[in-house]
Coordinates of C-alpha atoms and ligand atoms in Angstrom, one line a residue:
Chain A
M1 CA 0.0 0.0 0.0
D2 CA 1.3 3.5 -0.9
Q3 CA 2.0 5.8 2.0
Q4 CA 1.0 9.4 1.3
I5 CA 3.5 12.0 2.3
S6 CA 3.0 15.7 2.7
V7 CA 5.2 18.5 3.9
G8 CA 4.7 20.6 7.1
V9 CA 6.8 23.4 8.6
D10 CA 7.9 23.8 12.2
W11 CA 7.1 27.5 12.3
T12 CA 9.0 28.0 15.5
A13 CA 12.2 27.0 13.7
C14 CA 11.8 28.2 10.1
Q15 CA 13.8 31.2 9.3
G16 CA 12.5 31.8 5.8
H17 CA 15.7 30.7 4.0
G18 CA 13.5 29.6 1.1
L19 CA 15.6 26.7 0.1
C20 CA 12.7 24.4 0.3
A21 CA 10.8 26.4 -2.3
E22 CA 13.6 25.9 -4.8
L23 CA 13.8 22.2 -4.2
L24 CA 10.0 21.5 -4.2
P25 CA 8.5 24.3 -6.3
E26 CA 5.3 22.3 -7.1
H27 CA 4.3 22.3 -3.4
I28 CA 6.1 25.2 -1.9
T29 CA 6.2 28.9 -2.8
L30 CA 7.3 31.9 -0.7
D31 CA 5.0 34.5 0.8
E32 CA 5.7 38.3 0.7
W33 CA 8.0 37.9 3.8
G34 CA 9.9 35.0 2.4
Y35 CA 8.2 32.2 4.4
P36 CA 7.1 29.0 2.7
L37 CA 3.5 28.7 1.5
L38 CA 2.5 25.0 1.3
D39 CA -0.2 23.9 -1.1
G40 CA -1.2 21.2 1.4
T41 CA -1.5 18.4 -1.2
P42 CA 0.2 15.0 -0.9
V43 CA 3.7 14.8 -2.5
H44 CA 3.5 12.9 -5.8
R45 CA 5.4 9.6 -5.8
T46 CA 7.9 11.0 -8.3
A47 CA 8.8 13.9 -6.0
V48 CA 9.1 12.1 -2.7
K49 CA 12.9 11.9 -3.1
R50 CA 13.2 15.6 -3.6
A51 CA 10.9 16.2 -0.7
R52 CA 13.2 14.2 1.5
R53 CA 16.1 16.1 0.3
A54 CA 14.4 19.4 0.9
A55 CA 13.7 18.3 4.5
A56 CA 17.2 17.1 5.0
D57 CA 18.7 20.3 3.5
C58 CA 16.7 22.8 5.4
P59 CA 19.4 24.6 7.4
V60 CA 17.3 24.5 10.6
L61 CA 15.5 21.3 9.9
A62 CA 12.2 23.1 10.0
L63 CA 10.7 21.3 7.0
K64 CA 8.9 18.1 8.1
L65 CA 7.6 15.2 6.1
K66 CA 4.3 14.0 7.4
L67 CA 2.9 10.5 6.9
N68 CA -0.8 11.1 6.1
T69 CA -2.9 9.3 8.6
V70 CA -6.5 10.1 9.5
A71 CA -6.6 13.7 10.6
N72 CA -7.2 14.1 14.3
T73 CA -8.4 17.6 15.3
A74 CA -7.6 17.5 19.0
S75 CA -5.8 20.7 19.8
S76 CA -3.8 19.2 22.5
Chain B
M1 CA -29.6 36.7 42.4
T2 CA -26.2 38.4 42.5
A3 CA -23.4 37.7 45.0
S4 CA -20.4 39.9 44.8
T5 CA -17.2 38.4 45.8
S6 CA -15.0 40.1 48.2
T7 CA -11.7 38.5 47.2
S8 CA -9.1 40.8 45.7
T9 CA -8.7 38.6 42.6
T10 CA -12.3 39.2 41.5
T11 CA -13.0 42.6 42.7
T12 CA -14.1 43.6 39.2
T13 CA -16.4 40.6 38.9
T14 CA -19.7 39.6 40.3
T15 CA -21.3 36.2 40.0
S16 CA -24.8 35.1 39.8
T17 CA -27.0 32.2 38.8
T18 CA -28.4 32.6 35.3
T19 CA -31.8 34.1 34.8
T20 CA -32.7 31.3 32.5
G21 CA -34.3 29.1 35.1
A22 CA -31.8 26.2 35.4
P23 CA -30.5 25.2 38.9
P24 CA -26.9 26.2 39.6
R25 CA -24.6 23.3 39.0
L26 CA -21.0 24.5 39.2
M27 CA -21.4 27.5 41.4
P28 CA -23.9 26.9 44.2
L29 CA -24.1 30.0 46.3
Y30 CA -23.3 28.4 49.6
G31 CA -19.5 28.6 50.0
S32 CA -18.2 25.3 48.7
D33 CA -14.7 26.8 49.0
N34 CA -15.0 25.0 52.4
L35 CA -14.0 21.4 52.3
A36 CA -16.5 20.3 55.0
S37 CA -19.5 21.8 53.2
H38 CA -18.2 20.5 49.8
V39 CA -18.0 16.9 51.2
A40 CA -21.4 17.3 53.0
M41 CA -22.9 18.4 49.7
H42 CA -21.2 16.1 47.2
G43 CA -19.5 13.4 49.2
A44 CA -15.9 12.2 48.6
P45 CA -14.7 11.9 45.0
P46 CA -16.0 8.6 43.7
Y47 CA -13.0 6.9 42.1
P48 CA -14.5 4.8 39.4
A49 CA -13.4 1.4 37.9
A50 CA -11.0 1.7 34.9
G51 CA -12.8 2.7 31.7
H52 CA -16.0 3.6 33.6
L53 CA -15.4 7.4 33.6
V54 CA -14.6 7.5 29.9
R55 CA -17.9 5.8 29.1
L56 CA -19.8 8.1 31.5
L57 CA -18.2 11.2 29.9
A58 CA -19.0 9.9 26.4
D59 CA -22.7 9.4 27.5
A60 CA -22.8 12.8 29.1
G61 CA -21.3 14.5 26.0
L62 CA -18.9 16.7 28.0
R63 CA -16.7 18.9 25.9
G64 CA -13.8 21.1 26.9
H65 CA -14.3 24.6 28.3
G66 CA -10.9 26.0 27.5
G67 CA -12.0 27.2 24.1
A68 CA -11.7 24.4 21.6
G69 CA -14.7 22.4 22.7
F70 CA -13.0 19.0 22.2
P71 CA -14.9 15.9 23.5
V72 CA -13.4 15.1 26.9
H73 CA -13.8 11.3 26.8
R74 CA -11.8 11.1 23.6
K75 CA -8.8 12.9 25.0
L76 CA -9.0 10.8 28.2
A77 CA -9.1 7.5 26.2
Y78 CA -6.2 8.7 24.0
V79 CA -4.0 9.6 26.9
A80 CA -4.8 6.4 28.8
E81 CA -4.0 4.4 25.7
A82 CA -0.8 6.3 25.0
G83 CA 0.3 5.6 28.6
R84 CA -0.2 1.9 28.1
R85 CA 1.5 1.9 24.7
T86 CA 4.5 3.8 25.7
G87 CA 4.9 2.4 29.2
R88 CA 5.1 6.0 30.5
K89 CA 2.7 6.9 33.2
P90 CA 0.7 9.9 32.0
V91 CA 0.6 13.4 33.5
V92 CA -2.6 15.4 34.1
V93 CA -2.7 19.2 34.0
A94 CA -5.6 21.3 35.2
N95 CA -5.4 24.4 33.1
G96 CA -6.4 27.4 35.2
A97 CA -4.2 29.9 33.4
E98 CA -7.2 31.8 32.0
S99 CA -4.9 34.0 30.0
E100 CA -7.8 35.6 28.1
P101 CA -8.2 39.1 29.6
A102 CA -11.9 39.2 29.1
S103 CA -12.5 35.9 30.9
A104 CA -13.0 35.6 34.7
K105 CA -14.9 32.3 35.0
D106 CA -12.0 30.0 35.8
R107 CA -10.6 32.1 38.6
T108 CA -14.1 32.6 40.0
L109 CA -14.6 28.9 39.9
L110 CA -11.3 28.2 41.6
L111 CA -12.2 30.6 44.3
R112 CA -15.8 29.5 44.9
A113 CA -15.6 25.8 44.2
P114 CA -11.9 24.7 44.3
H115 CA -12.8 21.3 45.6
L116 CA -14.9 20.5 42.5
V117 CA -11.8 21.2 40.3
L118 CA -9.5 19.3 42.6
D119 CA -11.9 16.3 42.7
G120 CA -12.0 16.4 38.9
L121 CA -8.3 16.5 38.6
Q122 CA -7.9 13.4 40.9
L123 CA -10.7 11.5 39.0
A124 CA -9.2 12.3 35.6
A125 CA -5.7 11.3 36.8
A126 CA -7.1 8.0 38.1
A127 CA -9.0 7.4 34.8
V128 CA -5.9 7.8 32.7
G129 CA -3.5 6.1 35.1
A130 CA -1.5 9.2 35.8
D131 CA 1.2 9.4 38.5
E132 CA 1.6 13.2 38.3
A133 CA -0.9 16.0 38.6
H134 CA -0.5 19.7 38.1
L135 CA -2.7 22.7 38.4
A136 CA -1.5 25.9 36.7
V137 CA -2.8 29.4 37.4
E138 CA -1.7 32.8 36.3
A139 CA 1.0 34.6 38.3
G140 CA -0.2 37.5 40.3
T141 CA -3.7 36.2 40.9
G142 CA -3.0 34.9 44.4
L143 CA -4.9 31.7 43.5
A144 CA -1.9 29.4 44.0
A145 CA -1.7 30.0 47.7
A146 CA -5.4 29.6 48.3
L147 CA -5.4 26.3 46.3
Q148 CA -2.4 25.0 48.2
N149 CA -4.3 25.6 51.4
A150 CA -7.3 23.7 50.0
A151 CA -5.1 20.9 48.9
A152 CA -3.5 20.6 52.3
K153 CA -6.9 20.2 53.9
R154 CA -7.8 17.5 51.4
A155 CA -4.5 15.6 52.2
R156 CA -5.4 15.6 55.9
A157 CA -8.9 14.2 55.0
G158 CA -7.3 11.5 52.8
L159 CA -9.3 12.5 49.8
D160 CA -6.5 12.5 47.2
R161 CA -4.5 9.8 45.6
L162 CA -2.0 12.1 44.0
T163 CA -0.2 15.2 45.4
V164 CA -1.0 18.1 43.1
E165 CA 1.8 20.5 42.1
F166 CA 0.6 24.1 41.8
T167 CA 2.4 26.3 39.3
E168 CA 2.1 29.9 38.3
V169 CA 2.5 30.7 34.6
P170 CA 3.6 34.1 33.3
R171 CA 0.8 36.6 32.7
R172 CA 0.7 36.3 28.9
F173 CA -2.1 35.3 26.5
L174 CA -0.1 32.3 25.2
S175 CA 0.6 30.8 28.6
G176 CA -2.6 28.9 28.7
E177 CA -2.1 27.2 25.3
S178 CA -1.6 23.5 26.1
S179 CA 1.9 23.0 24.5
A180 CA 3.1 26.2 26.2
L181 CA 1.8 24.9 29.5
A182 CA 3.5 21.6 28.9
E183 CA 6.8 23.3 28.0
H184 CA 6.6 25.4 31.1
L185 CA 5.9 22.4 33.3
S186 CA 8.9 20.7 31.7
G187 CA 11.2 23.5 32.8
R188 CA 11.3 25.4 29.6
A189 CA 10.0 28.7 28.4
A190 CA 6.1 28.9 28.4
L191 CA 5.9 29.0 24.6
P192 CA 3.9 26.9 22.2
R193 CA 5.9 24.3 20.3
Y194 CA 5.5 22.5 17.0
P195 CA 2.4 20.4 17.5
Q196 CA 3.9 17.1 16.4
P197 CA 3.9 14.9 18.4
P198 CA 0.9 16.4 20.3
V199 CA 0.9 17.0 24.0
R200 CA -1.5 14.2 24.6
E201 CA 1.2 11.9 23.2
R202 CA 4.3 13.7 24.5
G203 CA 3.9 16.5 26.9
V204 CA 5.2 17.2 30.4
G205 CA 8.6 15.5 30.8
R206 CA 7.9 13.7 27.5
A207 CA 5.0 11.7 29.1
P208 CA 1.5 11.5 27.5
T209 CA -0.2 14.5 29.0
L210 CA -3.9 15.3 29.6
V211 CA -4.5 19.0 29.6
Q212 CA -8.0 20.0 30.7
N213 CA -9.5 23.3 31.5
V214 CA -10.4 23.7 35.2
E215 CA -14.1 24.2 34.4
T216 CA -14.1 21.0 32.4
L217 CA -12.7 19.1 35.4
A218 CA -15.4 20.5 37.6
H219 CA -18.1 19.3 35.3
L220 CA -16.3 15.9 35.2
A221 CA -16.4 15.8 39.0
L222 CA -20.2 16.3 39.0
I223 CA -20.8 13.9 36.2
A224 CA -18.8 11.2 38.1
R225 CA -21.3 11.6 40.9
Y226 CA -24.6 12.4 39.4
G227 CA -24.3 10.7 36.0
A228 CA -24.8 11.5 32.4
A229 CA -28.6 11.9 32.5
W230 CA -28.3 14.5 35.2
F231 CA -25.7 16.4 33.1
R232 CA -28.0 16.2 30.2
S233 CA -31.0 17.6 32.1
V234 CA -30.1 21.0 30.8
G235 CA -29.0 22.0 27.3
T236 CA -30.0 20.2 24.2
A237 CA -29.5 16.6 23.0
D238 CA -26.6 17.7 20.7
E239 CA -25.1 20.2 23.1
P240 CA -25.9 19.1 26.6
G241 CA -25.0 20.6 30.0
S242 CA -24.2 24.1 31.3
M243 CA -21.2 26.4 31.1
L244 CA -19.7 29.4 32.8
C245 CA -19.8 32.6 30.9
T246 CA -18.2 36.0 31.5
V247 CA -20.6 38.6 30.5
H248 CA -19.6 42.2 29.6
I249 CA -22.2 44.9 29.5
A250 CA -21.2 48.5 29.2
G251 CA -21.4 50.4 32.5
R252 CA -21.7 47.3 34.6
R253 CA -19.1 45.1 36.2
P254 CA -18.3 41.9 34.3
E255 CA -20.4 39.1 35.6
V256 CA -19.7 35.3 35.7
V257 CA -22.9 33.3 35.2
E258 CA -23.7 29.7 34.7
A259 CA -25.9 29.1 31.7
P260 CA -27.4 26.1 30.1
L261 CA -26.0 25.4 26.6
S262 CA -28.6 26.9 24.1
A263 CA -29.5 29.7 26.4
P264 CA -30.6 32.8 24.4
L265 CA -27.9 35.3 24.0
R266 CA -30.6 38.0 24.3
R267 CA -31.2 37.0 27.9
L268 CA -27.6 36.5 28.9
L269 CA -26.7 40.0 27.5
M270 CA -30.0 41.6 28.3
L271 CA -30.3 42.7 24.7
G272 CA -33.3 44.8 24.0
Q273 CA -33.4 46.1 27.5
G274 CA -31.8 49.4 28.2
D275 CA -29.2 51.0 25.9
P276 CA -29.2 49.9 22.3
V277 CA -26.5 47.4 21.3
Q278 CA -24.9 47.2 17.8
A279 CA -22.9 44.0 18.0
V280 CA -22.0 41.1 20.3
L281 CA -18.5 39.6 20.8
V282 CA -18.9 35.8 21.3
G283 CA -15.9 33.7 22.4
G284 CA -13.5 36.4 23.5
Y285 CA -10.5 37.8 21.7
H286 CA -10.2 34.7 19.5
G287 CA -13.9 34.9 18.9
A288 CA -16.2 36.7 16.5
W289 CA -18.4 39.8 16.4
I290 CA -22.0 39.2 15.5
P291 CA -24.3 42.2 14.6
A292 CA -26.9 42.7 17.3
A293 CA -29.8 42.3 14.9
H294 CA -28.6 38.7 14.3
A295 CA -27.4 38.0 17.8
L296 CA -30.8 38.8 19.2
G297 CA -32.2 35.6 17.8
L298 CA -29.2 33.3 18.5
R299 CA -28.6 30.8 21.3
L300 CA -25.4 29.9 23.1
S301 CA -24.7 26.8 20.9
D302 CA -22.4 25.7 18.2
A303 CA -25.4 25.1 16.0
D304 CA -26.6 28.7 16.2
L305 CA -23.1 30.3 16.3
A306 CA -21.2 28.3 13.7
P307 CA -22.8 30.2 10.7
Y308 CA -21.2 33.3 12.1
G309 CA -17.8 31.7 12.6
A310 CA -18.3 31.7 16.3
A311 CA -18.7 29.1 19.1
P312 CA -19.6 29.2 22.8
G313 CA -15.9 28.5 23.4
A314 CA -14.7 29.6 26.8
G315 CA -17.9 31.7 27.3
V316 CA -16.8 35.3 26.9
L317 CA -19.7 37.5 25.8
A318 CA -19.7 41.2 25.3
A319 CA -22.3 43.7 24.1
L320 CA -21.1 46.7 22.2
P321 CA -23.4 49.7 22.7
A322 CA -24.6 51.5 19.5
D323 CA -22.7 54.7 20.3
R324 CA -19.2 53.0 20.3
C325 CA -16.8 52.3 17.5
G326 CA -16.4 48.6 16.9
L327 CA -13.4 49.2 14.7
A328 CA -11.6 51.1 17.5
E329 CA -12.5 48.4 20.0
T330 CA -11.2 45.7 17.7
A331 CA -8.0 47.7 16.9
R332 CA -7.2 47.9 20.7
V333 CA -7.6 44.2 21.1
L334 CA -5.6 43.5 18.0
R335 CA -2.7 45.6 19.2
Y336 CA -2.7 43.6 22.4
L337 CA -2.9 40.2 20.5
A338 CA -0.1 41.2 18.2
L339 CA 2.1 42.0 21.2
Q340 CA 1.2 38.7 22.7
S341 CA 2.5 36.7 19.7
A342 CA 5.5 34.8 20.9
G343 CA 7.3 36.0 17.8
Q344 CA 8.6 32.5 17.1
C345 CA 6.8 31.9 13.8
G346 CA 7.6 34.1 10.8
P347 CA 4.0 34.6 9.5
C348 CA 2.7 35.4 12.9
L349 CA 5.6 37.7 13.7
N350 CA 5.3 39.6 10.4
G351 CA 1.5 39.4 10.0
L352 CA -0.1 40.2 13.3
P353 CA 1.7 43.6 13.9
R354 CA 0.9 44.6 10.3
I355 CA -2.8 43.6 10.7
A356 CA -3.0 45.5 14.0
A357 CA -1.4 48.6 12.6
A358 CA -3.6 48.6 9.5
F359 CA -6.7 48.1 11.7
T360 CA -5.6 51.0 13.8
E361 CA -5.7 53.1 10.6
L362 CA -9.0 51.7 9.7
A363 CA -10.3 52.8 13.1
R364 CA -9.6 56.4 12.1
P365 CA -11.8 58.5 9.8
G366 CA -10.1 59.2 6.5
Y367 CA -7.9 56.1 6.4
P368 CA -5.8 55.6 3.3
A369 CA -7.2 53.5 0.4
G370 CA -6.1 49.9 0.3
V371 CA -6.2 49.3 4.1
R372 CA -9.1 46.9 4.0
E373 CA -7.4 44.9 1.2
D374 CA -4.1 44.8 3.1
I375 CA -5.8 43.4 6.2
A376 CA -7.7 40.8 4.2
R377 CA -4.5 39.7 2.4
W378 CA -2.4 39.5 5.6
A379 CA -5.2 37.6 7.4
G380 CA -5.0 35.0 4.6
L381 CA -1.3 34.8 5.1
V382 CA -1.2 34.1 8.8
V383 CA -4.1 31.8 9.2
G384 CA -3.0 28.2 9.8
R385 CA 0.7 29.1 9.6
G386 CA 1.9 29.1 13.2
A387 CA 2.8 26.6 15.9
C388 CA -0.3 27.5 17.8
H389 CA -3.8 28.7 16.9
H390 CA -3.1 32.3 17.9
P391 CA -3.0 33.6 14.3
D392 CA -6.2 31.6 13.5
G393 CA -8.1 33.0 16.5
T394 CA -6.9 36.5 15.7
V395 CA -8.0 36.3 12.1
R396 CA -11.4 35.1 13.3
L397 CA -11.8 38.3 15.2
V398 CA -10.5 40.4 12.3
R399 CA -12.7 38.9 9.7
S400 CA -15.8 39.1 11.8
A401 CA -15.1 42.8 12.6
L402 CA -14.7 43.6 8.9
T403 CA -18.1 42.1 8.3
A404 CA -19.9 43.3 11.4
F405 CA -18.5 46.8 11.2
A406 CA -18.4 47.2 7.4
G407 CA -20.8 50.1 7.7
E408 CA -18.5 51.9 10.1
A409 CA -15.5 51.2 7.8
D410 CA -17.5 52.8 5.0
A411 CA -18.2 55.8 7.1
H412 CA -14.5 56.1 8.1
A413 CA -13.5 55.8 4.4
A414 CA -15.8 58.8 3.8
G415 CA -14.1 60.7 6.5
F416 CA -16.4 60.5 9.5
C417 CA -17.1 58.4 12.5
R418 CA -20.5 57.6 13.9
A419 CA -19.4 56.8 17.4
T420 CA -20.0 59.4 20.1
D421 CA -18.6 57.5 23.1
Q422 CA -14.9 56.6 23.2
T423 CA -15.0 54.6 26.5
P424 CA -13.4 51.2 25.9
L425 CA -15.6 48.2 26.6
L426 CA -13.2 45.2 26.4
P427 CA -10.7 44.8 29.2
L428 CA -6.9 44.6 28.6
P429 CA -4.2 44.0 31.1
E430 CA -2.6 47.2 32.5
G431 CA -0.1 48.7 30.1
N432 CA -1.9 47.8 27.0
Ligands
FMN1 C1 -3.4 31.2 22.4 C2 -4.1 30.2 23.3 C3 -4.4 30.4 24.6 C4 -5.1 29.5 25.4 N1 -5.3 29.8 26.7 C5 -6.0 28.9 27.4 C6 -6.3 29.2 28.8 O1 -5.8 30.2 29.4 N2 -7.0 28.3 29.5 C7 -7.5 27.1 29.0 O2 -8.1 26.3 29.7 N3 -7.2 26.8 27.7 C8 -6.5 27.7 26.9 N4 -6.3 27.4 25.6 C9 -6.7 26.1 25.1 C10 -5.7 25.0 25.5 O3 -4.7 24.9 24.5 C11 -6.4 23.6 25.5 O4 -7.1 23.3 24.4 C12 -7.3 23.4 26.7 O5 -6.7 23.8 27.9 C13 -7.8 22.0 26.8 O6 -8.7 21.9 27.8 P1 -10.3 21.6 27.5 O7 -10.3 20.5 26.5 O8 -10.8 21.1 28.8 O9 -10.9 22.8 27.0 C14 -5.6 28.3 24.8 C15 -5.3 28.0 23.4 C16 -4.6 29.0 22.7 C17 -4.4 28.7 21.2
SF4_2 S1 14.3 25.8 3.9 FE1 13.7 25.5 6.0 S2 14.1 27.5 7.0 FE2 14.1 27.8 4.8 S3 12.0 28.5 4.3 FE3 12.1 26.3 4.0 S4 11.5 25.4 6.0 FE4 12.0 27.6 6.3
SF4_3 S1 1.8 31.1 16.0 FE1 2.4 33.1 16.8 S2 1.7 33.0 18.9 FE2 1.7 30.9 18.2 S3 3.8 30.1 18.7 FE3 4.0 30.9 16.7 S4 4.7 33.0 16.9 FE4 3.9 32.3 18.9

């Protein structure tokens, strides 16, 4: 079974380096302050490798890969 | 019926039972701050068999009263399971931080019925198999000392299974957010953190952690004794029970009342009696403005409030008189909220101060063109893009104000203001 992967940002760590937007432009663009805007859709199979690299290359390790499981909306 | 409290922490607040006819549940007017009268009235906390309390809470339909309204039994079940799965005994935290400046219900409850909250904390801890229990209150309220006193009496009476640790959190809007609380109790700064893994999975000292609002725990303590049917005897089938509300009416002291879910806002806010009101703030500074013409017909329920982007939440209600400026009122609150941003997350750090500044312009007649568009764009850029829900809640307030006070914004664009009274309605901590 295919596991769906999407990207998330640890906003407390992200410094708006923008590297991730260069590596994964189909999912990440930058806002007017230079912070990543995620499109929220699952990463396509063919882009998973690049997504892993974007996460590994983020200078502050703020880009996170998330395995998509059933969303749980508990706030805590 | 109104009973003013004499304690310094609530000098600006009065309490009363609701005028809607339901019997008082959380806040009986005899002093249940006294352990003997509390036990005489309710008996000792009834520690249930494993799993029993979760089922009881599911039947009762109790939801959280810290703002998000999450079903309590689900969080209890999750934390208990996480404890078994990880082999780490869970931690339970009673959240009495009440960092929302317009809310006074938690401190009122902690003063008037501390033993209900402490019962609830013990029962929840037993239900999830916790070996550590905390109760957090805001620094400077004087509540910690009073609660410690109450806990010492309980220890002598042998009521408690766990010793509760009382903690004061910094006086900041974010201190009551669950991950900030867990960070603080883990010896770090009281700031929200990246929500993965969630606090219920890894919180205080990395243990699965149950954070519940103190009012939630008080309801829990009553449900454990009197059952689900009793809890459901007020409210509706979908939204059962009662809740504490802090009600702000211009020219009066804020009042804490207990109201059944689905009580008419009209009655809680005395709309249509006395001075004309133009809008109602529901849910506090992360809540929404609703024009009075609509609010008149709404009840205190998710069903009624959701179409307006509002929810009963933590029960803050405020009625804005017709002669005040809703934009100015909102701008004041937004400046406070922007300052409260922990400044950790880029979009929040950049967006909230810009939104607050633009809203301050909007609150002045003759504001420059493009201000409303800027606010709308920045609102879109901060929502959902932070470690905590502070940006989301702030945007809820912003968007509702742009809608509810659109007429006022048009007037300001044309260079005049319709308000004749500049007295602020909504409270902010000193210095804001
Ligand atoms: C910015 C922010 C501030 C919060 N402050 C409080 C608070 O002061 N007291 C509280 O009980 N919950 C507060 N919450 C909600 C908590 O994160 C958490 O959801 C709640 O304590 C859980 O308890 P409940 O399920 O019983 O409501 C806050 C949330 C946010 C996003
Ligand atoms: S590379 Fe990392 S720090 Fe830079 S914008 Fe992306 S997530 Fe943020
Ligand atoms: S979203 Fe804002 S308030 Fe919340 S943690 Fe990030 S910077 Fe702080």
